[in-house]
């Protein structure tokens, strides 16, 4: 397991208000005081998720680049279990929000059913309609949305978990770090921008935790579409 740690001192943070009561699966409440750790940079060979237990992470906010995670899963040859992923990234810490950013094709019923399932299973979905690019290829970029949410909510969380390898987010990561937030970047090391790793307090290679976040082969989810769900 390859984990790079660089922790920073931060001023004590006192939360001004509670935005939302935590669901039952978020684990035991932790102190809302700031994360404090030694300044260090090291290669860590600790097993599995022990990196998440090493610090008082305080209140956690999770920001997932859906397209980046999708391509990473393809490279790893796995299908993501999003309940396992959320539990693994939270790991008993107090969760503020878990955002999932994705492009959306409004004519794709299967995708609509998946996003409905995500909303009902702990995620705040931020979607942008896919636009037609060159050679009839549809794409969307939600880096602006991710950056704005990270910075806007920074006063309300202590640790940000960014699931993305896009170097365009390095400036936003650096900005929230200067506000006293600890930032953990989770992505595939071989495809992650060095500039993003350099500004993070901690980097976790998705390849090292894939056994904990992949869907069991004998299980599946029934993603309901808008046409067969009772809204």
CSV table of C-alpha atoms in Angstrom, one decimal, residues 97-200:
chain,number,residue,atom,x,y,z
A,97,UNK,CA,-21.4,15.8,3.2
A,98,UNK,CA,-20.4,13.3,0.5
A,99,UNK,CA,-20.6,14.9,-3.0
A,100,UNK,CA,-20.7,12.9,-6.2
A,101,UNK,CA,-20.0,15.0,-9.3
A,102,UNK,CA,-21.0,13.6,-12.7
A,103,UNK,CA,-22.1,14.5,-16.2
A,104,UNK,CA,-25.6,13.3,-17.0
A,105,UNK,CA,-27.5,12.2,-20.1
A,106,UNK,CA,-31.1,13.0,-19.3
A,107,UNK,CA,-32.2,10.5,-21.9
A,108,UNK,CA,-30.4,7.6,-20.2
A,109,UNK,CA,-32.9,5.9,-17.8
A,110,UNK,CA,-30.3,3.6,-16.4
A,111,UNK,CA,-28.1,6.5,-15.4
A,112,UNK,CA,-31.1,8.3,-13.9
A,113,UNK,CA,-31.9,5.3,-11.8
A,114,UNK,CA,-28.3,5.0,-10.6
A,115,UNK,CA,-28.2,8.7,-9.6
A,116,UNK,CA,-31.5,8.3,-7.7
A,117,UNK,CA,-30.0,5.4,-5.8
A,118,UNK,CA,-26.9,7.5,-5.0
A,119,UNK,CA,-29.1,10.3,-3.6
A,120,UNK,CA,-30.9,7.8,-1.4
A,121,UNK,CA,-27.8,6.2,-0.1
A,122,UNK,CA,-25.8,9.0,1.4
A,123,UNK,CA,-24.6,11.1,-1.6
A,124,UNK,CA,-25.3,14.6,-2.6
A,125,UNK,CA,-25.3,14.3,-6.4
A,126,UNK,CA,-24.1,17.3,-8.4
A,127,UNK,CA,-24.9,16.8,-12.1
A,128,UNK,CA,-24.2,18.7,-15.3
A,129,UNK,CA,-25.7,17.8,-18.6
A,130,UNK,CA,-23.3,16.3,-21.1
A,131,UNK,CA,-22.3,18.6,-24.0
A,132,UNK,CA,-21.4,17.5,-27.5
A,133,UNK,CA,-17.7,17.9,-28.1
A,134,UNK,CA,-15.5,17.0,-31.1
A,135,UNK,CA,-16.2,13.9,-33.1
A,136,UNK,CA,-19.7,13.5,-31.6
A,137,UNK,CA,-18.2,12.7,-28.2
A,138,UNK,CA,-20.2,13.9,-25.2
A,139,UNK,CA,-18.3,15.2,-22.1
A,140,UNK,CA,-18.6,17.4,-19.0
A,141,UNK,CA,-16.2,19.0,-16.6
A,142,UNK,CA,-17.2,19.7,-13.0
A,143,UNK,CA,-13.9,20.9,-11.7
A,144,UNK,CA,-15.4,24.4,-11.1
A,145,UNK,CA,-18.3,22.9,-9.0
A,146,UNK,CA,-15.9,20.8,-7.0
A,147,UNK,CA,-13.6,23.7,-6.3
A,148,UNK,CA,-16.4,26.0,-5.3
A,149,UNK,CA,-17.9,23.5,-2.9
A,150,UNK,CA,-14.6,22.7,-1.3
A,151,UNK,CA,-13.8,26.4,-0.7
A,152,UNK,CA,-17.4,27.4,0.3
A,153,UNK,CA,-17.8,24.6,2.8
A,154,UNK,CA,-14.3,24.8,4.2
A,155,UNK,CA,-15.4,26.6,7.5
A,156,UNK,CA,-17.6,23.6,8.3
A,157,UNK,CA,-15.3,20.7,8.0
A,158,UNK,CA,-11.8,19.7,9.2
A,159,UNK,CA,-10.7,17.1,6.6
A,160,UNK,CA,-11.5,17.0,2.9
A,161,UNK,CA,-11.3,13.7,1.0
A,162,UNK,CA,-10.9,14.4,-2.7
A,163,UNK,CA,-11.4,11.4,-5.0
A,164,UNK,CA,-9.8,12.7,-8.2
A,165,UNK,CA,-6.4,12.8,-9.9
A,166,UNK,CA,-7.0,16.0,-11.9
A,167,UNK,CA,-4.2,18.6,-11.5
A,168,UNK,CA,-6.6,21.4,-12.3
A,169,UNK,CA,-7.9,20.9,-8.7
A,170,UNK,CA,-4.5,21.6,-7.1
A,171,UNK,CA,-5.2,25.3,-6.7
A,172,UNK,CA,-8.5,24.6,-4.8
A,173,UNK,CA,-6.7,22.1,-2.6
A,174,UNK,CA,-4.0,24.6,-1.8
A,175,UNK,CA,-6.6,27.2,-1.1
A,176,UNK,CA,-8.5,25.1,1.5
A,177,UNK,CA,-5.2,24.0,3.0
A,178,UNK,CA,-4.3,27.6,3.7
A,179,UNK,CA,-7.7,27.9,5.5
A,180,UNK,CA,-6.5,25.1,7.9
A,181,UNK,CA,-8.2,22.1,6.3
A,182,UNK,CA,-6.4,18.8,6.0
A,183,UNK,CA,-6.7,17.3,2.5
A,184,UNK,CA,-6.6,13.6,1.6
A,185,UNK,CA,-6.4,12.8,-2.1
A,186,UNK,CA,-7.6,9.4,-3.2
A,187,UNK,CA,-6.8,8.3,-6.7
A,188,UNK,CA,-4.8,5.9,-8.9
A,189,UNK,CA,-1.2,6.9,-8.5
A,190,UNK,CA,-0.2,6.2,-12.1
A,191,UNK,CA,-2.8,8.6,-13.4
A,192,UNK,CA,-2.7,11.3,-10.7
A,193,UNK,CA,-1.1,14.7,-11.4
A,194,UNK,CA,2.0,15.3,-9.4
A,195,UNK,CA,0.9,18.9,-8.8
A,196,UNK,CA,-2.2,17.5,-6.9
A,197,UNK,CA,-0.1,15.1,-4.8
A,198,UNK,CA,2.3,17.8,-3.9
A,199,UNK,CA,-0.3,20.1,-2.4
A,200,UNK,CA,-2.2,17.3,-0.5
